[in-house]
Structure formats: C-alpha cells, structure tokens
Amino acid sequence: MKCVKTQKDIMHNIKVINRYLDQKKEPFYSFALDLVKNGICFIAVKEGKNSFRFYPSRFMGYRRNNRDAHLNNAMKDGKETNPAISAILGSKPIPNPTLESYYKAYCEHLGFSPRKSTPFGSSRKFWEWKE
C-alpha cells in the first residue's frame, strides 16, 4: 500500500474510522475499537469544545485505507506511516499530557479502559490536527 501524501488522503481515512465507530456495525466496529486500543501514535482531531477523536497512524498513514486493506497489509509499519503523516502535518508526533488525558476520556467514551502503556512500553505520541 502507498503512504498518504495529502491532508485529503488523511481525511478519507478519518471518515472511514468515523463511519466504523458511528455505525457500530460488526466486524467494522470492533476493528476500529482495536485500532484505538492498540495504537501508539495518534492524530488527535478536536471535536466540539472539550473533546477529541484519536486516529492511529498505522491505519491513517496508508492511502484509501479500510478494514480489508489494513488486515491484508502484511507490511504495515509506523516506521513508514509516521514520517508520511509528519510531512503532511509539519511536525513529528510527541508525548502530550493534555492529549493523553483526552485520549483516556475518549477510550472511556468508547466503552473501554485505555492500556497503561503502549504495546512496546513507550508513551503514546500525538499530532494535533489543525485545519
């Protein structure tokens, strides 16, 4: 799969994840929840005054991604997607205590408790989406 090159590419993937989460149809809903649970680097998109939605880089970083494409992409890797996203958003993902707090609230809103740390024991990192 090819990496994202534009904000439009990222927006496409945001819409896909939003649809999976908002429609709550299986197996797409569980797939999206697992992405949020297991992510390490996230694009944080403000929603309303005091909340954010979080989109994991390993899904967001590939053009025109969807559940089937993601599950069949044996080569998916944040080492590939993070630089692509960083080039588009103009910054690298960084730990951010404020966004970490919003991430935890988002997980609780989705009905699960966030992991205490990432699968590799590092801290979560974030880009903040600014349009």
CSV table of N, CA, C and O in Angstrom, one decimal:
chain,number,residue,atom,x,y,z
A,1,MET,N,0.8,-1.2,0.0
A,1,MET,CA,0.0,0.0,0.0
A,1,MET,C,0.9,1.2,0.0
A,1,MET,O,2.0,1.2,0.6
A,2,LYS,N,0.4,2.3,-0.6
A,2,LYS,CA,1.1,3.6,-0.7
A,2,LYS,C,0.7,4.4,0.5
A,2,LYS,O,-0.4,4.4,1.0
A,3,CYS,N,1.7,5.2,1.0
A,3,CYS,CA,1.5,6.1,2.1
A,3,CYS,C,0.7,7.3,1.7
A,3,CYS,O,0.7,7.7,0.5
A,4,VAL,N,0.1,8.0,2.7
A,4,VAL,CA,-0.6,9.2,2.4
A,4,VAL,C,0.3,10.3,1.9
A,4,VAL,O,1.5,10.3,2.3
A,5,LYS,N,-0.2,11.2,1.1
A,5,LYS,CA,0.6,12.3,0.6
A,5,LYS,C,0.0,13.7,0.8
A,5,LYS,O,0.6,14.7,0.7
A,6,THR,N,-1.3,13.7,1.2
A,6,THR,CA,-2.0,14.9,1.3
A,6,THR,C,-3.0,14.9,2.6
A,6,THR,O,-3.3,13.8,3.0
A,7,GLN,N,-3.4,16.1,3.0
A,7,GLN,CA,-4.4,16.1,4.1
A,7,GLN,C,-5.7,15.4,3.6
A,7,GLN,O,-6.4,14.8,4.4
A,8,LYS,N,-6.0,15.5,2.3
A,8,LYS,CA,-7.2,14.9,1.8
A,8,LYS,C,-7.1,13.3,1.9
A,8,LYS,O,-8.1,12.7,2.3
A,9,ASP,N,-5.9,12.8,1.8
A,9,ASP,CA,-5.7,11.3,2.0
A,9,ASP,C,-6.0,11.0,3.4
A,9,ASP,O,-6.7,10.0,3.7
A,10,ILE,N,-5.5,11.8,4.4
A,10,ILE,CA,-5.8,11.6,5.8
A,10,ILE,C,-7.3,11.7,6.1
A,10,ILE,O,-7.9,10.9,6.8
A,11,MET,N,-7.9,12.7,5.5
A,11,MET,CA,-9.4,13.0,5.8
A,11,MET,C,-10.2,11.8,5.3
A,11,MET,O,-11.2,11.4,6.0
A,12,HIS,N,-9.8,11.2,4.2
A,12,HIS,CA,-10.5,10.0,3.7
A,12,HIS,C,-10.5,8.9,4.8
A,12,HIS,O,-11.5,8.3,5.2
A,13,ASN,N,-9.3,8.7,5.4
A,13,ASN,CA,-9.2,7.6,6.4
A,13,ASN,C,-9.9,8.0,7.7
A,13,ASN,O,-10.5,7.1,8.4
A,14,ILE,N,-9.9,9.3,8.1
A,14,ILE,CA,-10.7,9.7,9.2
A,14,ILE,C,-12.2,9.4,9.0
A,14,ILE,O,-12.8,8.9,9.9
A,15,LYS,N,-12.7,9.7,7.9
A,15,LYS,CA,-14.1,9.4,7.6
A,15,LYS,C,-14.4,7.9,7.7
A,15,LYS,O,-15.5,7.5,8.1
A,16,VAL,N,-13.5,7.1,7.2
A,16,VAL,CA,-13.6,5.6,7.3
A,16,VAL,C,-13.8,5.2,8.8
A,16,VAL,O,-14.7,4.5,9.1
A,17,ILE,N,-12.8,5.6,9.6
A,17,ILE,CA,-12.9,5.2,11.0
A,17,ILE,C,-14.1,5.8,11.7
A,17,ILE,O,-14.8,5.1,12.5
A,18,ASN,N,-14.4,7.0,11.4
A,18,ASN,CA,-15.7,7.6,12.0
A,18,ASN,C,-16.9,6.8,11.6
A,18,ASN,O,-17.8,6.5,12.5
A,19,ARG,N,-17.0,6.4,10.4
A,19,ARG,CA,-18.1,5.6,9.9
A,19,ARG,C,-18.2,4.2,10.7
A,19,ARG,O,-19.2,3.8,11.2
A,20,TYR,N,-17.0,3.6,10.8
A,20,TYR,CA,-17.0,2.3,11.6
A,20,TYR,C,-17.4,2.5,13.0
A,20,TYR,O,-18.2,1.7,13.6
A,21,LEU,N,-17.0,3.6,13.7
A,21,LEU,CA,-17.3,3.8,15.1
A,21,LEU,C,-18.7,4.3,15.2
A,21,LEU,O,-19.4,3.9,16.2
A,22,ASP,N,-19.2,5.2,14.3
A,22,ASP,CA,-20.5,5.8,14.5
A,22,ASP,C,-21.6,4.8,14.1
A,22,ASP,O,-22.7,4.8,14.8
A,23,GLN,N,-21.4,3.9,13.1
A,23,GLN,CA,-22.4,3.0,12.7
A,23,GLN,C,-22.5,1.8,13.6
A,23,GLN,O,-23.5,1.1,13.6
A,24,LYS,N,-21.4,1.4,14.3
A,24,LYS,CA,-21.4,0.3,15.2
A,24,LYS,C,-21.8,-1.0,14.6
A,24,LYS,O,-22.4,-1.9,15.3
A,25,LYS,N,-21.5,-1.2,13.3
A,25,LYS,CA,-21.8,-2.5,12.7
A,25,LYS,C,-20.5,-3.4,12.7
A,25,LYS,O,-19.4,-3.0,12.4
A,26,GLU,N,-20.8,-4.6,13.1
A,26,GLU,CA,-19.7,-5.6,13.2
A,26,GLU,C,-19.4,-6.1,11.8
A,26,GLU,O,-20.3,-6.2,11.0
A,27,PRO,N,-18.2,-6.5,11.5
A,27,PRO,CA,-17.0,-6.5,12.4
A,27,PRO,C,-16.2,-5.2,12.3
A,27,PRO,O,-15.1,-5.1,12.9
A,28,PHE,N,-16.8,-4.2,11.7
A,28,PHE,CA,-16.0,-2.9,11.5
A,28,PHE,C,-15.9,-2.2,12.8
A,28,PHE,O,-14.8,-1.6,13.0
A,29,TYR,N,-16.9,-2.2,13.6
A,29,TYR,CA,-16.9,-1.5,14.9
A,29,TYR,C,-15.7,-2.1,15.8
A,29,TYR,O,-14.9,-1.3,16.3
A,30,SER,N,-15.7,-3.4,16.0
A,30,SER,CA,-14.6,-4.0,16.8
A,30,SER,C,-13.3,-3.7,16.2
A,30,SER,O,-12.3,-3.5,17.0
A,31,PHE,N,-13.1,-3.7,14.9
A,31,PHE,CA,-11.9,-3.4,14.3
A,31,PHE,C,-11.4,-2.0,14.6
A,31,PHE,O,-10.3,-1.8,15.0
A,32,ALA,N,-12.3,-1.0,14.5
A,32,ALA,CA,-11.9,0.4,14.8
A,32,ALA,C,-11.6,0.5,16.3
A,32,ALA,O,-10.6,1.2,16.7
A,33,LEU,N,-12.4,-0.1,17.2
A,33,LEU,CA,-12.0,-0.1,18.6
A,33,LEU,C,-10.6,-0.6,18.9
A,33,LEU,O,-9.9,-0.1,19.7
A,34,ASP,N,-10.3,-1.7,18.3
A,34,ASP,CA,-9.0,-2.3,18.4
A,34,ASP,C,-7.9,-1.4,18.0
A,34,ASP,O,-6.8,-1.3,18.6
A,35,LEU,N,-8.1,-0.7,16.9
A,35,LEU,CA,-7.1,0.3,16.4
A,35,LEU,C,-6.8,1.3,17.5
A,35,LEU,O,-5.7,1.7,17.7
A,36,VAL,N,-7.9,1.8,18.1
A,36,VAL,CA,-7.8,2.9,19.1
A,36,VAL,C,-7.1,2.3,20.3
A,36,VAL,O,-6.2,2.9,20.9
A,37,LYS,N,-7.5,1.1,20.7
A,37,LYS,CA,-6.9,0.5,21.9
A,37,LYS,C,-5.4,0.2,21.8
A,37,LYS,O,-4.7,0.4,22.7
A,38,ASN,N,-5.0,-0.2,20.6
A,38,ASN,CA,-3.6,-0.7,20.4
A,38,ASN,C,-2.7,0.3,19.8
A,38,ASN,O,-1.5,0.0,19.6
A,39,GLY,N,-3.2,1.5,19.5
A,39,GLY,CA,-2.3,2.5,18.8
A,39,GLY,C,-1.2,3.0,19.7
A,39,GLY,O,-1.3,2.9,20.9
A,40,ILE,N,-0.2,3.6,19.1
A,40,ILE,CA,0.9,4.2,19.8
A,40,ILE,C,1.0,5.7,19.4
A,40,ILE,O,1.1,6.5,20.3
A,41,CYS,N,0.9,6.0,18.1
A,41,CYS,CA,0.9,7.4,17.6
A,41,CYS,C,-0.5,7.7,17.0
A,41,CYS,O,-1.0,6.9,16.3
A,42,PHE,N,-1.0,8.8,17.4
A,42,PHE,CA,-2.4,9.2,17.0
A,42,PHE,C,-2.4,10.6,16.4
A,42,PHE,O,-1.7,11.5,16.9
A,43,ILE,N,-3.3,10.7,15.5
A,43,ILE,CA,-3.7,12.1,15.0
A,43,ILE,C,-4.9,12.4,15.9
A,43,ILE,O,-5.9,11.7,16.0
A,44,ALA,N,-4.8,13.5,16.7
A,44,ALA,CA,-5.8,14.0,17.5
A,44,ALA,C,-6.6,15.1,16.8
A,44,ALA,O,-6.0,16.1,16.4
A,45,VAL,N,-7.9,14.9,16.7
A,45,VAL,CA,-8.8,15.8,16.0
A,45,VAL,C,-9.8,16.4,16.9
A,45,VAL,O,-10.6,15.6,17.5
A,46,LYS,N,-9.8,17.7,17.1
A,46,LYS,CA,-10.7,18.3,18.1
A,46,LYS,C,-12.2,18.1,17.6
A,46,LYS,O,-12.4,18.3,16.4
A,47,GLU,N,-13.0,17.8,18.5
A,47,GLU,CA,-14.4,17.6,18.2
A,47,GLU,C,-15.2,18.3,19.2
A,47,GLU,O,-15.3,17.9,20.4
A,48,GLY,N,-15.8,19.4,18.9
A,48,GLY,CA,-16.5,20.2,19.9
A,48,GLY,C,-15.6,21.0,20.7
A,48,GLY,O,-14.4,21.2,20.3
A,49,LYS,N,-16.1,21.5,21.8
A,49,LYS,CA,-15.2,22.4,22.7
A,49,LYS,C,-14.2,21.6,23.5
A,49,LYS,O,-13.1,22.1,23.6
A,50,ASN,N,-14.6,20.5,24.1
A,50,ASN,CA,-13.7,19.9,25.1
A,50,ASN,C,-13.5,18.4,24.8
A,50,ASN,O,-13.4,17.6,25.7
A,51,SER,N,-13.4,18.0,23.5
A,51,SER,CA,-13.2,16.6,23.3
A,51,SER,C,-12.4,16.4,22.0
A,51,SER,O,-12.3,17.4,21.1
A,52,PHE,N,-11.8,15.3,21.8
A,52,PHE,CA,-11.0,14.9,20.6
A,52,PHE,C,-11.4,13.5,20.2
A,52,PHE,O,-11.8,12.7,21.0
A,53,ARG,N,-11.1,13.2,19.0
A,53,ARG,CA,-11.2,11.8,18.5
A,53,ARG,C,-9.7,11.5,18.1
A,53,ARG,O,-8.9,12.4,17.7
A,54,PHE,N,-9.4,10.2,18.2
A,54,PHE,CA,-8.0,9.8,18.0
A,54,PHE,C,-7.9,8.7,16.9
A,54,PHE,O,-8.6,7.8,17.0
A,55,TYR,N,-7.0,8.9,16.0
A,55,TYR,CA,-6.8,8.1,14.9
A,55,TYR,C,-5.4,7.6,14.8
A,55,TYR,O,-4.4,8.3,14.7
A,56,PRO,N,-5.2,6.2,14.8
A,56,PRO,CA,-3.9,5.6,14.9
A,56,PRO,C,-3.1,5.7,13.6
A,56,PRO,O,-3.7,5.5,12.5
A,57,SER,N,-1.8,6.0,13.7
A,57,SER,CA,-1.0,6.3,12.5
A,57,SER,C,-0.9,5.1,11.6
A,57,SER,O,-0.8,5.2,10.4
A,58,ARG,N,-0.8,3.9,12.1
A,58,ARG,CA,-0.6,2.7,11.2
A,58,ARG,C,-1.8,2.5,10.3
A,58,ARG,O,-1.7,1.9,9.2
A,59,PHE,N,-3.0,3.0,10.7
A,59,PHE,CA,-4.1,2.9,9.8
A,59,PHE,C,-4.2,4.2,8.9
A,59,PHE,O,-4.4,4.2,7.7
A,60,MET,N,-4.0,5.4,9.6
A,60,MET,CA,-4.1,6.6,8.9
A,60,MET,C,-3.1,6.9,7.8
A,60,MET,O,-3.3,7.7,6.9
A,61,GLY,N,-1.9,6.3,7.9
A,61,GLY,CA,-0.8,6.6,7.1
A,61,GLY,C,-0.8,5.9,5.7
A,61,GLY,O,0.1,6.2,4.9
A,62,TYR,N,-1.8,5.1,5.4
A,62,TYR,CA,-1.9,4.4,4.1
A,62,TYR,C,-3.1,5.0,3.3
A,62,TYR,O,-4.2,5.1,3.8
A,63,ARG,N,-2.8,5.3,2.0
A,63,ARG,CA,-3.9,5.9,1.2
A,63,ARG,C,-5.1,5.0,1.0
A,63,ARG,O,-4.9,3.8,0.8
A,64,ARG,N,-6.2,5.6,1.1
A,64,ARG,CA,-7.5,4.9,0.9
A,64,ARG,C,-7.7,3.7,1.6
A,64,ARG,O,-8.0,2.6,1.1
A,65,ASN,N,-7.3,3.7,2.9
A,65,ASN,CA,-7.4,2.5,3.8
A,65,ASN,C,-8.8,2.2,4.2
A,65,ASN,O,-9.7,3.0,4.2
A,66,ASN,N,-9.0,0.9,4.4
A,66,ASN,CA,-10.2,0.4,5.0
A,66,ASN,C,-9.9,-0.9,5.7
A,66,ASN,O,-8.7,-1.3,5.8
A,67,ARG,N,-10.9,-1.5,6.4
A,67,ARG,CA,-10.6,-2.7,7.2
A,67,ARG,C,-9.9,-3.8,6.4
A,67,ARG,O,-8.9,-4.4,6.8
A,68,ASP,N,-10.5,-4.2,5.2
A,68,ASP,CA,-9.9,-5.3,4.4
A,68,ASP,C,-8.5,-5.0,4.0
A,68,ASP,O,-7.6,-5.8,4.1
A,69,ALA,N,-8.2,-3.8,3.5
A,69,ALA,CA,-6.9,-3.4,3.1
A,69,ALA,C,-5.9,-3.5,4.2
A,69,ALA,O,-4.8,-4.0,4.1
A,70,HIS,N,-6.3,-3.0,5.4
A,70,HIS,CA,-5.5,-2.9,6.5
A,70,HIS,C,-5.1,-4.4,7.0
A,70,HIS,O,-4.0,-4.7,7.3
A,71,LEU,N,-6.1,-5.2,7.1
A,71,LEU,CA,-5.9,-6.6,7.5
A,71,LEU,C,-5.1,-7.4,6.6
A,71,LEU,O,-4.4,-8.3,7.0
A,72,ASN,N,-5.1,-7.0,5.3
A,72,ASN,CA,-4.3,-7.7,4.3
A,72,ASN,C,-3.0,-7.1,4.0
A,72,ASN,O,-2.2,-7.5,3.1
A,73,ASN,N,-2.6,-6.0,4.7
A,73,ASN,CA,-1.4,-5.4,4.5
A,73,ASN,C,-0.3,-5.9,5.5
A,73,ASN,O,-0.2,-5.5,6.6
A,74,ALA,N,0.4,-6.9,5.1
A,74,ALA,CA,1.4,-7.6,6.0
A,74,ALA,C,2.6,-6.7,6.3
A,74,ALA,O,3.3,-6.9,7.2
A,75,MET,N,2.7,-5.6,5.5
A,75,MET,CA,3.9,-4.7,5.6
A,75,MET,C,3.6,-3.5,6.4
A,75,MET,O,4.5,-2.6,6.5
A,76,LYS,N,2.4,-3.3,7.0
A,76,LYS,CA,2.1,-2.1,7.7
A,76,LYS,C,3.1,-1.8,8.8
A,76,LYS,O,3.4,-2.7,9.6
A,77,ASP,N,3.5,-0.6,8.9
A,77,ASP,CA,4.5,-0.3,9.9
A,77,ASP,C,4.5,1.2,10.2
A,77,ASP,O,4.6,2.0,9.2
A,78,GLY,N,4.5,1.6,11.5
A,78,GLY,CA,4.6,3.0,11.8
A,78,GLY,C,5.9,3.7,11.4
A,78,GLY,O,5.9,4.9,11.2
A,79,LYS,N,6.9,2.9,11.2
A,79,LYS,CA,8.2,3.5,10.7
A,79,LYS,C,8.0,4.0,9.3
A,79,LYS,O,8.8,4.9,8.9
A,80,GLU,N,7.0,3.6,8.6
A,80,GLU,CA,6.7,4.0,7.3
A,80,GLU,C,5.6,5.1,7.3
A,80,GLU,O,5.7,6.2,6.6
A,81,THR,N,4.6,4.9,8.1
A,81,THR,CA,3.5,5.9,8.1
A,81,THR,C,3.7,7.1,8.9
A,81,THR,O,3.3,8.2,8.5
A,82,ASN,N,4.5,7.0,10.0
A,82,ASN,CA,4.7,8.2,10.8
A,82,ASN,C,5.4,9.3,10.0
A,82,ASN,O,5.0,10.5,10.1
A,83,PRO,N,6.5,9.0,9.3
A,83,PRO,CA,7.2,10.1,8.5
A,83,PRO,C,6.2,10.7,7.4
A,83,PRO,O,6.3,11.9,7.2
A,84,ALA,N,5.4,9.9,6.8
A,84,ALA,CA,4.4,10.4,5.8
A,84,ALA,C,3.5,11.4,6.5
A,84,ALA,O,3.2,12.4,5.9
A,85,ILE,N,2.9,11.0,7.6
A,85,ILE,CA,2.0,11.9,8.3
A,85,ILE,C,2.7,13.1,8.8
A,85,ILE,O,2.2,14.3,8.6
A,86,SER,N,3.9,13.0,9.3
A,86,SER,CA,4.7,14.1,9.8
A,86,SER,C,4.9,15.1,8.7
A,86,SER,O,4.9,16.3,8.9
A,87,ALA,N,5.2,14.6,7.5
A,87,ALA,CA,5.5,15.5,6.3
A,87,ALA,C,4.2,16.3,6.0
A,87,ALA,O,4.3,17.5,5.6
A,88,ILE,N,3.1,15.7,6.1
A,88,ILE,CA,1.8,16.4,5.8
A,88,ILE,C,1.5,17.4,6.9
A,88,ILE,O,1.1,18.5,6.6
A,89,LEU,N,1.6,17.0,8.1
A,89,LEU,CA,1.2,17.8,9.2
A,89,LEU,C,2.2,18.8,9.7
A,89,LEU,O,1.9,19.7,10.5
A,90,GLY,N,3.5,18.7,9.2
A,90,GLY,CA,4.5,19.6,9.5
A,90,GLY,C,5.1,19.5,10.9
A,90,GLY,O,5.8,20.4,11.4
A,91,SER,N,5.0,18.3,11.5
A,91,SER,CA,5.6,18.1,12.8
A,91,SER,C,5.7,16.6,13.1
A,91,SER,O,5.0,15.8,12.4
A,92,LYS,N,6.4,16.2,14.1
A,92,LYS,CA,6.5,14.8,14.5
A,92,LYS,C,5.6,14.6,15.6
A,92,LYS,O,5.2,15.5,16.4
A,93,PRO,N,5.1,13.3,15.8
A,93,PRO,CA,4.3,13.1,17.0
A,93,PRO,C,5.1,13.1,18.3
A,93,PRO,O,6.3,12.7,18.3
A,94,ILE,N,4.5,13.7,19.3
A,94,ILE,CA,5.2,13.9,20.6
A,94,ILE,C,4.3,13.5,21.7
A,94,ILE,O,3.1,13.6,21.6
A,95,PRO,N,4.9,13.1,22.9
A,95,PRO,CA,4.0,12.9,24.1
A,95,PRO,C,3.4,14.2,24.4
A,95,PRO,O,4.0,15.3,24.3
A,96,ASN,N,2.2,14.2,24.9
A,96,ASN,CA,1.4,15.4,25.2
A,96,ASN,C,0.5,15.0,26.3
A,96,ASN,O,-0.5,14.3,26.1
A,97,PRO,N,0.8,15.4,27.6
A,97,PRO,CA,-0.1,15.1,28.7
A,97,PRO,C,-1.5,15.5,28.6
A,97,PRO,O,-2.4,14.8,29.0
A,98,THR,N,-1.7,16.7,27.9
A,98,THR,CA,-3.1,17.1,27.7
A,98,THR,C,-3.9,16.2,26.8
A,98,THR,O,-5.0,15.7,27.1
A,99,LEU,N,-3.2,15.9,25.6
A,99,LEU,CA,-3.9,15.0,24.7
A,99,LEU,C,-4.0,13.6,25.3
A,99,LEU,O,-5.0,12.8,25.0
A,100,GLU,N,-3.0,13.1,26.1
A,100,GLU,CA,-3.1,11.8,26.7
A,100,GLU,C,-4.4,11.8,27.6
A,100,GLU,O,-5.1,10.8,27.6
A,101,SER,N,-4.7,12.8,28.3
A,101,SER,CA,-5.9,12.9,29.2
A,101,SER,C,-7.1,12.8,28.3
A,101,SER,O,-8.1,12.1,28.6
A,102,TYR,N,-7.1,13.5,27.2
A,102,TYR,CA,-8.3,13.5,26.3
A,102,TYR,C,-8.4,12.1,25.6
A,102,TYR,O,-9.5,11.6,25.4
A,103,TYR,N,-7.3,11.4,25.3
A,103,TYR,CA,-7.3,10.1,24.8
A,103,TYR,C,-8.0,9.1,25.8
A,103,TYR,O,-8.8,8.3,25.4
A,104,LYS,N,-7.6,9.2,27.0
A,104,LYS,CA,-8.2,8.4,28.1
A,104,LYS,C,-9.7,8.6,28.2
A,104,LYS,O,-10.5,7.6,28.3
A,105,ALA,N,-10.1,9.8,28.1
A,105,ALA,CA,-11.5,10.1,28.1
A,105,ALA,C,-12.2,9.6,26.9
A,105,ALA,O,-13.4,9.1,27.0
A,106,TYR,N,-11.6,9.7,25.8
A,106,TYR,CA,-12.2,9.1,24.5
A,106,TYR,C,-12.3,7.6,24.6
A,106,TYR,O,-13.4,7.1,24.2
A,107,CYS,N,-11.3,6.9,25.1
A,107,CYS,CA,-11.4,5.5,25.3
A,107,CYS,C,-12.6,5.1,26.2
A,107,CYS,O,-13.4,4.2,25.9
A,108,GLU,N,-12.7,5.8,27.3
A,108,GLU,CA,-13.9,5.6,28.2
A,108,GLU,C,-15.2,5.9,27.6
A,108,GLU,O,-16.2,5.1,27.8
A,109,HIS,N,-15.3,6.9,26.7
A,109,HIS,CA,-16.5,7.2,26.0
A,109,HIS,C,-16.8,6.0,25.0
A,109,HIS,O,-18.0,5.7,24.8
A,110,LEU,N,-15.8,5.4,24.5
A,110,LEU,CA,-16.0,4.2,23.6
A,110,LEU,C,-16.3,3.0,24.4
A,110,LEU,O,-16.6,1.9,23.8
A,111,GLY,N,-16.1,3.0,25.7
A,111,GLY,CA,-16.5,1.9,26.5
A,111,GLY,C,-15.4,0.9,26.9
A,111,GLY,O,-15.7,-0.2,27.3
A,112,PHE,N,-14.2,1.4,26.9
A,112,PHE,CA,-13.1,0.6,27.4
A,112,PHE,C,-12.1,1.4,28.2
A,112,PHE,O,-12.0,2.6,28.0
A,113,SER,N,-11.3,0.8,29.0
A,113,SER,CA,-10.2,1.5,29.7
A,113,SER,C,-9.0,1.4,28.8
A,113,SER,O,-8.6,0.4,28.3
A,114,PRO,N,-8.3,2.5,28.7
A,114,PRO,CA,-7.0,2.5,27.9
A,114,PRO,C,-5.9,1.7,28.6
A,114,PRO,O,-5.9,1.6,29.8
A,115,ARG,N,-5.1,1.2,27.8
A,115,ARG,CA,-3.9,0.5,28.3
A,115,ARG,C,-3.1,1.5,29.1
A,115,ARG,O,-3.0,2.7,28.7
A,116,LYS,N,-2.4,1.0,30.1
A,116,LYS,CA,-1.5,1.9,30.9
A,116,LYS,C,-0.3,2.4,30.1
A,116,LYS,O,0.2,3.5,30.2
A,117,SER,N,0.1,1.5,29.1
A,117,SER,CA,1.2,1.9,28.2
A,117,SER,C,1.0,1.3,26.9
A,117,SER,O,0.1,0.4,26.7
A,118,THR,N,1.8,1.6,25.9
A,118,THR,CA,1.6,1.1,24.6
A,118,THR,C,2.1,-0.3,24.5
A,118,THR,O,2.8,-0.8,25.5
A,119,PRO,N,1.8,-1.1,23.5
A,119,PRO,CA,2.3,-2.5,23.4
A,119,PRO,C,3.8,-2.6,23.5
A,119,PRO,O,4.3,-3.6,23.9
A,120,PHE,N,4.6,-1.6,23.2
A,120,PHE,CA,6.1,-1.6,23.3
A,120,PHE,C,6.6,-1.0,24.6
A,120,PHE,O,7.8,-0.8,24.8
A,121,GLY,N,5.6,-0.5,25.5
A,121,GLY,CA,6.0,0.1,26.7
A,121,GLY,C,6.4,1.5,26.7
A,121,GLY,O,6.9,2.1,27.6
A,122,SER,N,6.3,2.1,25.5
A,122,SER,CA,6.6,3.5,25.4
A,122,SER,C,5.4,4.4,25.6
A,122,SER,O,4.3,3.9,25.7
A,123,SER,N,5.5,5.7,25.7
A,123,SER,CA,4.4,6.5,25.9
A,123,SER,C,3.7,6.8,24.5
A,123,SER,O,4.4,6.8,23.5
A,124,ARG,N,2.4,7.1,24.6
A,124,ARG,CA,1.7,7.4,23.4
A,124,ARG,C,2.2,8.8,22.9
A,124,ARG,O,2.6,9.6,23.7
A,125,LYS,N,2.1,9.0,21.6
A,125,LYS,CA,2.5,10.2,21.0
A,125,LYS,C,1.4,10.7,20.1
A,125,LYS,O,0.6,10.0,19.6
A,126,PHE,N,1.4,12.1,19.9
A,126,PHE,CA,0.3,12.7,19.2
A,126,PHE,C,0.7,13.8,18.2
A,126,PHE,O,1.7,14.5,18.5
A,127,TRP,N,0.0,13.9,17.1
A,127,TRP,CA,-0.1,15.0,16.3
A,127,TRP,C,-1.4,15.7,16.6
A,127,TRP,O,-2.4,15.0,16.7
A,128,GLU,N,-1.5,17.0,16.6
A,128,GLU,CA,-2.8,17.7,16.8
A,128,GLU,C,-3.2,18.2,15.4
A,128,GLU,O,-2.4,19.0,14.8
A,129,TRP,N,-4.3,17.7,14.9
A,129,TRP,CA,-4.8,18.1,13.6
A,129,TRP,C,-5.2,19.6,13.6
A,129,TRP,O,-6.0,20.0,14.5
A,130,LYS,N,-4.7,20.4,12.7
A,130,LYS,CA,-5.0,21.8,12.7
A,130,LYS,C,-5.4,22.1,11.2
A,130,LYS,O,-4.5,22.0,10.4
A,131,GLU,N,-6.6,22.5,11.0
A,131,GLU,CA,-7.0,22.8,9.6
A,131,GLU,C,-6.9,24.3,9.4
A,131,GLU,O,-7.1,25.1,10.2
